[in-house]
């Protein structure tokens, strides 16, 4: 950025700050945050967004800007750690790099970093972070091969790091989320040997003991995860009151736009439909659910990961769905979907998934 550009940007920042002083609306906060984004001041973006969210909790634009700034800040830290490792690799730097990559939601890169760590220093802790990286991939993509590899790496780390509970906790987490209760019971028993009297572990162990009766083998449990795309702890739709309340007005607004034949949102067993009624609405909601589920399964089996958009076009118009892990938002329009409609659809999906996380 040139000297004149910096002067101009500074003037815009001061103007946005003055507007915010006289009008503390979400738009004013977002406007100032965007000015700081343009100059790359992530700390200032986070400060403005945090202040704005204290007054306007849940505002989607401020949340988006805050998440983006956090991601950029972590990216800066990753680059710094990579440079430090190039100058002088040591375990503390490798450990922090893996942790930051996992925090960023980049398990594949975390596993790759841990592999480089293992090759560089032969540190046994690297096996644990390799296991965490592969477990993260399993939790994201739901592939049986990833679950099996993560379990093996975690078991190796547990054997090489006696007295360290982290690999055993990871093993218990992998088995529990895969509903492999025999393996979960075994891992929890080993944890209790290191943490006798831990009430939470004892409760988890008793629960695994109960569920392990007639439980399928570990491989079959992993295969079922890959087939269904479901892990233990995923939303089952038993109580989606919070997300339905947050989504309903957004869905109504989308459904009332010109050319929209139906707007659909589903999460677990809950389905909301605007624009259609009765049996037609039920069939449409069921069709969207089945279509998204089939696309998720196909994407996992082909190694593509989680689909972000499902689109069908034809004489009927256009159907666009934005799936997340537990549900989807979809719109059926005459002709092609407009940018405004797609933005509204994205906001519905974001509101539903975020409210669901906050209510847990």
GROMACS .gro file of C-alpha atoms in nm:
model
  360
    1UNK     CA    1   0.000   0.000   0.000
    2UNK     CA    2   0.140   0.337  -0.106
    3UNK     CA    3   0.180   0.639   0.121
    4UNK     CA    4  -0.123   0.811  -0.035
    5UNK     CA    5  -0.329   0.493  -0.001
    6UNK     CA    6  -0.242   0.475   0.367
    7UNK     CA    7  -0.351   0.836   0.417
    8UNK     CA    8  -0.680   0.770   0.237
    9UNK     CA    9  -0.744   0.454   0.431
   10UNK     CA   10  -0.670   0.633   0.759
   11UNK     CA   11  -0.927   0.898   0.673
   12UNK     CA   12  -1.187   0.629   0.600
   13UNK     CA   13  -1.110   0.455   0.929
   14UNK     CA   14  -1.155   0.781   1.121
   15UNK     CA   15  -1.479   0.855   0.934
   16UNK     CA   16  -1.613   0.507   1.011
   17UNK     CA   17  -1.515   0.549   1.377
   18UNK     CA   18  -1.706   0.880   1.394
   19UNK     CA   19  -2.014   0.717   1.242
   20UNK     CA   20  -1.992   0.442   1.498
   21UNK     CA   21  -1.967   0.696   1.781
   22UNK     CA   22  -2.300   0.848   1.674
   23UNK     CA   23  -2.469   0.526   1.560
   24UNK     CA   24  -2.380   0.199   1.736
   25UNK     CA   25  -2.572  -0.019   1.490
   26UNK     CA   26  -2.438  -0.353   1.361
   27UNK     CA   27  -2.379  -0.192   1.020
   28UNK     CA   28  -2.161   0.078   1.176
   29UNK     CA   29  -1.953  -0.180   1.362
   30UNK     CA   30  -1.920  -0.392   1.048
   31UNK     CA   31  -1.821  -0.087   0.841
   32UNK     CA   32  -1.537   0.001   1.078
   33UNK     CA   33  -1.425  -0.362   1.097
   34UNK     CA   34  -1.411  -0.384   0.717
   35UNK     CA   35  -1.190  -0.074   0.704
   36UNK     CA   36  -0.947  -0.245   0.940
   37UNK     CA   37  -0.963  -0.557   0.722
   38UNK     CA   38  -0.842  -0.349   0.426
   39UNK     CA   39  -0.527  -0.243   0.614
   40UNK     CA   40  -0.467  -0.594   0.750
   41UNK     CA   41  -0.509  -0.500   1.118
   42UNK     CA   42  -0.662  -0.827   1.242
   43UNK     CA   43  -0.628  -0.730   1.608
   44UNK     CA   44  -0.839  -0.418   1.548
   45UNK     CA   45  -1.097  -0.619   1.350
   46UNK     CA   46  -1.135  -0.862   1.641
   47UNK     CA   47  -1.160  -0.577   1.893
   48UNK     CA   48  -1.434  -0.398   1.696
   49UNK     CA   49  -1.627  -0.720   1.630
   50UNK     CA   50  -1.606  -0.829   1.994
   51UNK     CA   51  -1.739  -0.493   2.109
   52UNK     CA   52  -2.016  -0.503   1.848
   53UNK     CA   53  -2.121  -0.857   1.940
   54UNK     CA   54  -2.155  -0.757   2.303
   55UNK     CA   55  -2.429  -0.517   2.191
   56UNK     CA   56  -2.564  -0.720   1.898
   57UNK     CA   57  -2.514  -1.083   1.991
   58UNK     CA   58  -2.547  -1.324   1.701
   59UNK     CA   59  -2.518  -1.066   1.423
   60UNK     CA   60  -2.414  -1.273   1.120
   61UNK     CA   61  -2.190  -1.011   0.954
   62UNK     CA   62  -1.995  -0.935   1.271
   63UNK     CA   63  -1.956  -1.306   1.341
   64UNK     CA   64  -1.832  -1.363   0.986
   65UNK     CA   65  -1.579  -1.081   1.012
   66UNK     CA   66  -1.460  -1.203   1.352
   67UNK     CA   67  -1.419  -1.558   1.226
   68UNK     CA   68  -1.228  -1.436   0.923
   69UNK     CA   69  -1.000  -1.219   1.136
   70UNK     CA   70  -0.933  -1.508   1.373
   71UNK     CA   71  -0.845  -1.729   1.077
   72UNK     CA   72  -0.607  -1.466   0.939
   73UNK     CA   73  -0.442  -1.425   1.279
   74UNK     CA   74  -0.386  -1.800   1.302
   75UNK     CA   75  -0.249  -1.802   0.946
   76UNK     CA   76   0.004  -1.539   1.052
   77UNK     CA   77   0.108  -1.755   1.346
   78UNK     CA   78   0.144  -2.059   1.119
   79UNK     CA   79   0.376  -1.869   0.884
   80UNK     CA   80   0.581  -1.748   1.180
   81UNK     CA   81   0.615  -2.099   1.321
   82UNK     CA   82   0.713  -2.241   0.984
   83UNK     CA   83   0.988  -1.978   0.957
   84UNK     CA   84   1.112  -2.053   1.309
   85UNK     CA   85   1.119  -2.425   1.234
   86UNK     CA   86   1.323  -2.363   0.921
   87UNK     CA   87   1.581  -2.181   1.133
   88UNK     CA   88   1.592  -2.424   1.423
   89UNK     CA   89   1.340  -2.708   1.466
   90UNK     CA   90   1.257  -2.807   1.822
   91UNK     CA   91   0.966  -2.996   1.982
   92UNK     CA   92   0.794  -2.692   2.132
   93UNK     CA   93   0.762  -2.529   1.789
   94UNK     CA   94   0.640  -2.850   1.623
   95UNK     CA   95   0.385  -2.895   1.902
   96UNK     CA   96   0.249  -2.542   1.867
   97UNK     CA   97   0.233  -2.569   1.489
   98UNK     CA   98   0.026  -2.887   1.512
   99UNK     CA   99  -0.203  -2.733   1.774
  100UNK     CA  100  -0.262  -2.420   1.566
  101UNK     CA  101  -0.334  -2.622   1.252
  102UNK     CA  102  -0.584  -2.833   1.443
  103UNK     CA  103  -0.744  -2.519   1.586
  104UNK     CA  104  -0.776  -2.385   1.230
  105UNK     CA  105  -0.961  -2.697   1.126
  106UNK     CA  106  -0.678  -2.827   0.906
  107UNK     CA  107  -0.625  -3.182   1.030
  108UNK     CA  108  -0.456  -3.299   0.709
  109UNK     CA  109  -0.189  -3.030   0.737
  110UNK     CA  110  -0.151  -3.104   1.109
  111UNK     CA  111  -0.086  -3.470   1.030
  112UNK     CA  112   0.165  -3.375   0.761
  113UNK     CA  113   0.345  -3.144   1.005
  114UNK     CA  114   0.355  -3.421   1.265
  115UNK     CA  115   0.503  -3.659   1.008
  116UNK     CA  116   0.778  -3.406   0.932
  117UNK     CA  117   0.830  -3.366   1.305
  118UNK     CA  118   0.868  -3.742   1.346
  119UNK     CA  119   1.115  -3.764   1.059
  120UNK     CA  120   1.318  -3.468   1.188
  121UNK     CA  121   1.348  -3.545   1.558
  122UNK     CA  122   1.210  -3.897   1.616
  123UNK     CA  123   1.011  -3.748   1.903
  124UNK     CA  124   0.747  -3.995   2.028
  125UNK     CA  125   0.498  -3.711   2.085
  126UNK     CA  126   0.481  -3.667   1.708
  127UNK     CA  127   0.288  -3.996   1.687
  128UNK     CA  128   0.020  -3.848   1.911
  129UNK     CA  129  -0.022  -3.545   1.683
  130UNK     CA  130  -0.025  -3.768   1.376
  131UNK     CA  131  -0.310  -3.956   1.544
  132UNK     CA  132  -0.495  -3.632   1.624
  133UNK     CA  133  -0.460  -3.513   1.268
  134UNK     CA  134  -0.593  -3.838   1.124
  135UNK     CA  135  -0.872  -3.848   1.386
  136UNK     CA  136  -0.972  -3.498   1.277
  137UNK     CA  137  -0.995  -3.623   0.919
  138UNK     CA  138  -1.210  -3.915   1.038
  139UNK     CA  139  -1.446  -3.684   1.227
  140UNK     CA  140  -1.474  -3.459   0.920
  141UNK     CA  141  -1.497  -3.708   0.633
  142UNK     CA  142  -1.633  -4.013   0.821
  143UNK     CA  143  -1.411  -4.256   0.624
  144UNK     CA  144  -1.354  -4.596   0.786
  145UNK     CA  145  -0.990  -4.608   0.671
  146UNK     CA  146  -0.916  -4.281   0.851
  147UNK     CA  147  -1.075  -4.408   1.171
  148UNK     CA  148  -0.874  -4.728   1.158
  149UNK     CA  149  -0.547  -4.542   1.094
  150UNK     CA  150  -0.618  -4.288   1.369
  151UNK     CA  151  -0.686  -4.566   1.618
  152UNK     CA  152  -0.361  -4.744   1.529
  153UNK     CA  153  -0.154  -4.425   1.557
  154UNK     CA  154  -0.314  -4.334   1.889
  155UNK     CA  155  -0.249  -4.684   2.024
  156UNK     CA  156   0.116  -4.661   1.917
  157UNK     CA  157   0.146  -4.324   2.089
  158UNK     CA  158  -0.015  -4.461   2.406
  159UNK     CA  159   0.236  -4.747   2.418
  160UNK     CA  160   0.530  -4.513   2.357
  161UNK     CA  161   0.409  -4.247   2.606
  162UNK     CA  162   0.327  -4.442   2.925
  163UNK     CA  163   0.172  -4.220   3.188
  164UNK     CA  164   0.046  -3.964   2.934
  165UNK     CA  165  -0.333  -3.966   2.921
  166UNK     CA  166  -0.366  -3.776   2.592
  167UNK     CA  167  -0.332  -4.071   2.351
  168UNK     CA  168  -0.571  -4.278   2.563
  169UNK     CA  169  -0.826  -3.996   2.568
  170UNK     CA  170  -0.799  -3.976   2.191
  171UNK     CA  171  -0.851  -4.352   2.161
  172UNK     CA  172  -1.158  -4.328   2.384
  173UNK     CA  173  -1.290  -4.039   2.176
  174UNK     CA  174  -1.242  -4.221   1.845
  175UNK     CA  175  -1.410  -4.537   1.971
  176UNK     CA  176  -1.694  -4.355   2.147
  177UNK     CA  177  -1.779  -4.139   1.846
  178UNK     CA  178  -1.770  -4.448   1.622
  179UNK     CA  179  -1.997  -4.630   1.872
  180UNK     CA  180  -1.732  -4.902   1.905
  181UNK     CA  181  -1.815  -4.960   2.269
  182UNK     CA  182  -1.581  -5.255   2.330
  183UNK     CA  183  -1.281  -5.047   2.223
  184UNK     CA  184  -1.413  -4.747   2.415
  185UNK     CA  185  -1.442  -4.959   2.729
  186UNK     CA  186  -1.083  -5.081   2.688
  187UNK     CA  187  -0.943  -4.730   2.639
  188UNK     CA  188  -1.143  -4.592   2.934
  189UNK     CA  189  -1.022  -4.876   3.157
  190UNK     CA  190  -0.662  -4.785   3.074
  191UNK     CA  191  -0.741  -4.421   3.150
  192UNK     CA  192  -0.887  -4.513   3.489
  193UNK     CA  193  -0.563  -4.689   3.575
  194UNK     CA  194  -0.388  -4.352   3.534
  195UNK     CA  195  -0.673  -4.144   3.683
  196UNK     CA  196  -0.837  -4.362   3.950
  197UNK     CA  197  -1.141  -4.204   4.109
  198UNK     CA  198  -1.214  -3.967   3.818
  199UNK     CA  199  -1.595  -3.951   3.831
  200UNK     CA  200  -1.641  -3.844   3.470
  201UNK     CA  201  -1.423  -4.132   3.347
  202UNK     CA  202  -1.607  -4.377   3.571
  203UNK     CA  203  -1.943  -4.266   3.432
  204UNK     CA  204  -1.814  -4.298   3.075
  205UNK     CA  205  -1.670  -4.641   3.152
  206UNK     CA  206  -2.000  -4.768   3.299
  207UNK     CA  207  -2.187  -4.632   2.998
  208UNK     CA  208  -1.948  -4.807   2.758
  209UNK     CA  209  -1.980  -5.130   2.960
  210UNK     CA  210  -2.358  -5.120   2.923
  211UNK     CA  211  -2.349  -5.042   2.552
  212UNK     CA  212  -2.078  -5.296   2.471
  213UNK     CA  213  -2.322  -5.583   2.509
  214UNK     CA  214  -2.387  -5.724   2.161
  215UNK     CA  215  -2.182  -5.440   2.008
  216UNK     CA  216  -2.046  -5.495   1.657
  217UNK     CA  217  -1.674  -5.525   1.585
  218UNK     CA  218  -1.460  -5.214   1.549
  219UNK     CA  219  -1.436  -5.254   1.171
  220UNK     CA  220  -1.812  -5.291   1.136
  221UNK     CA  221  -1.870  -4.982   1.350
  222UNK     CA  222  -1.634  -4.782   1.129
  223UNK     CA  223  -1.806  -4.914   0.817
  224UNK     CA  224  -2.142  -4.803   0.956
  225UNK     CA  225  -2.006  -4.454   1.020
  226UNK     CA  226  -1.889  -4.434   0.659
  227UNK     CA  227  -2.224  -4.561   0.532
  228UNK     CA  228  -2.447  -4.336   0.743
  229UNK     CA  229  -2.216  -4.039   0.792
  230UNK     CA  230  -2.322  -4.028   1.158
  231UNK     CA  231  -2.104  -4.020   1.468
  232UNK     CA  232  -2.206  -4.045   1.830
  233UNK     CA  233  -2.278  -3.695   1.956
  234UNK     CA  234  -2.410  -3.562   1.626
  235UNK     CA  235  -2.736  -3.373   1.653
  236UNK     CA  236  -3.025  -3.619   1.649
  237UNK     CA  237  -3.289  -3.353   1.601
  238UNK     CA  238  -3.456  -3.432   1.935
  239UNK     CA  239  -3.450  -3.067   2.040
  240UNK     CA  240  -3.402  -2.815   1.763
  241UNK     CA  241  -3.621  -2.546   1.915
  242UNK     CA  242  -3.343  -2.288   1.926
  243UNK     CA  243  -3.233  -2.333   1.566
  244UNK     CA  244  -3.595  -2.338   1.442
  245UNK     CA  245  -3.668  -2.009   1.615
  246UNK     CA  246  -3.356  -1.849   1.465
  247UNK     CA  247  -3.419  -1.983   1.115
  248UNK     CA  248  -3.795  -1.938   1.074
  249UNK     CA  249  -3.803  -1.561   1.001
  250UNK     CA  250  -3.510  -1.593   0.759
  251UNK     CA  251  -3.683  -1.883   0.584
  252UNK     CA  252  -4.007  -1.685   0.559
  253UNK     CA  253  -3.823  -1.391   0.404
  254UNK     CA  254  -3.656  -1.615   0.146
  255UNK     CA  255  -3.981  -1.795   0.068
  256UNK     CA  256  -4.155  -1.464  -0.005
  257UNK     CA  257  -3.899  -1.353  -0.266
  258UNK     CA  258  -4.019  -1.344  -0.631
  259UNK     CA  259  -3.960  -1.668  -0.819
  260UNK     CA  260  -3.908  -1.881  -0.507
  261UNK     CA  261  -4.131  -2.189  -0.512
  262UNK     CA  262  -4.007  -2.334  -0.182
  263UNK     CA  263  -3.751  -2.266   0.089
  264UNK     CA  264  -3.657  -2.564   0.305
  265UNK     CA  265  -3.452  -2.611   0.619
  266UNK     CA  266  -3.394  -2.940   0.796
  267UNK     CA  267  -3.185  -3.049   1.090
  268UNK     CA  268  -3.216  -3.394   1.241
  269UNK     CA  269  -3.586  -3.483   1.246
  270UNK     CA  270  -3.699  -3.120   1.221
  271UNK     CA  271  -3.804  -2.979   0.884
  272UNK     CA  272  -3.937  -2.632   0.801
  273UNK     CA  273  -4.088  -2.544   0.462
  274UNK     CA  274  -4.205  -2.210   0.323
  275UNK     CA  275  -4.397  -2.171  -0.002
  276UNK     CA  276  -4.561  -2.516  -0.004
  277UNK     CA  277  -4.826  -2.672   0.217
  278UNK     CA  278  -4.958  -3.007   0.328
  279UNK     CA  279  -4.842  -3.329   0.167
  280UNK     CA  280  -4.649  -3.142  -0.103
  281UNK     CA  281  -4.441  -2.967   0.160
  282UNK     CA  282  -4.372  -3.298   0.336
  283UNK     CA  283  -4.264  -3.466   0.011
  284UNK     CA  284  -4.037  -3.176  -0.080
  285UNK     CA  285  -3.869  -3.169   0.262
  286UNK     CA  286  -3.820  -3.546   0.252
  287UNK     CA  287  -3.679  -3.527  -0.101
  288UNK     CA  288  -3.429  -3.257  -0.003
  289UNK     CA  289  -3.318  -3.461   0.301
  290UNK     CA  290  -3.271  -3.779   0.095
  291UNK     CA  291  -3.089  -3.595  -0.184
  292UNK     CA  292  -2.845  -3.424   0.052
  293UNK     CA  293  -2.782  -3.750   0.241
  294UNK     CA  294  -2.707  -3.935  -0.083
  295UNK     CA  295  -2.467  -3.659  -0.196
  296UNK     CA  296  -2.286  -3.666   0.139
  297UNK     CA  297  -2.244  -4.044   0.118
  298UNK     CA  298  -2.118  -4.031  -0.241
  299UNK     CA  299  -1.872  -3.750  -0.161
  300UNK     CA  300  -1.729  -3.944   0.134
  301UNK     CA  301  -1.686  -4.263  -0.065
  302UNK     CA  302  -1.508  -4.076  -0.344
  303UNK     CA  303  -1.279  -3.905  -0.093
  304UNK     CA  304  -1.415  -3.555  -0.161
  305UNK     CA  305  -1.503  -3.477   0.201
  306UNK     CA  306  -1.800  -3.265   0.302
  307UNK     CA  307  -2.004  -3.115   0.012
  308UNK     CA  308  -2.072  -2.742   0.042
  309UNK     CA  309  -2.332  -2.705  -0.234
  310UNK     CA  310  -2.576  -2.936  -0.410
  311UNK     CA  311  -2.739  -2.799  -0.727
  312UNK     CA  312  -2.997  -2.939  -0.970
  313UNK     CA  313  -3.113  -2.753  -1.280
  314UNK     CA  314  -3.383  -2.845  -1.532
  315UNK     CA  315  -3.728  -2.763  -1.665
  316UNK     CA  316  -3.851  -2.749  -1.305
  317UNK     CA  317  -3.616  -2.458  -1.233
  318UNK     CA  318  -3.319  -2.472  -0.996
  319UNK     CA  319  -3.279  -2.644  -0.662
  320UNK     CA  320  -2.979  -2.535  -0.453
  321UNK     CA  321  -2.896  -2.686  -0.115
  322UNK     CA  322  -2.622  -2.581   0.127
  323UNK     CA  323  -2.556  -2.881   0.353
  324UNK     CA  324  -2.366  -2.884   0.679
  325UNK     CA  325  -2.285  -3.178   0.902
  326UNK     CA  326  -2.632  -3.217   1.059
  327UNK     CA  327  -2.876  -3.062   0.814
  328UNK     CA  328  -2.924  -2.840   0.511
  329UNK     CA  329  -3.089  -2.524   0.384
  330UNK     CA  330  -3.236  -2.538   0.032
  331UNK     CA  331  -3.424  -2.316  -0.210
  332UNK     CA  332  -3.628  -2.416  -0.518
  333UNK     CA  333  -3.667  -2.131  -0.766
  334UNK     CA  334  -3.811  -2.077  -1.112
  335UNK     CA  335  -3.523  -2.030  -1.354
  336UNK     CA  336  -3.185  -1.963  -1.196
  337UNK     CA  337  -3.113  -1.867  -0.837
  338UNK     CA  338  -3.007  -1.505  -0.788
  339UNK     CA  339  -2.712  -1.386  -0.580
  340UNK     CA  340  -2.958  -1.239  -0.327
  341UNK     CA  341  -3.135  -1.572  -0.289
  342UNK     CA  342  -2.808  -1.761  -0.247
  343UNK     CA  343  -2.689  -1.511   0.014
  344UNK     CA  344  -3.015  -1.555   0.206
  345UNK     CA  345  -2.976  -1.934   0.181
  346UNK     CA  346  -2.624  -1.915   0.322
  347UNK     CA  347  -2.746  -1.699   0.610
  348UNK     CA  348  -3.014  -1.955   0.695
  349UNK     CA  349  -2.760  -2.235   0.708
  350UNK     CA  350  -2.520  -2.029   0.917
  351UNK     CA  351  -2.791  -1.923   1.163
  352UNK     CA  352  -2.915  -2.278   1.208
  353UNK     CA  353  -2.578  -2.445   1.260
  354UNK     CA  354  -2.446  -2.169   1.487
  355UNK     CA  355  -2.760  -2.164   1.707
  356UNK     CA  356  -2.748  -2.543   1.732
  357UNK     CA  357  -2.385  -2.530   1.851
  358UNK     CA  358  -2.460  -2.257   2.102
  359UNK     CA  359  -2.755  -2.450   2.250
  360UNK     CA  360  -2.549  -2.764   2.320
   0.00000   0.00000   0.00000
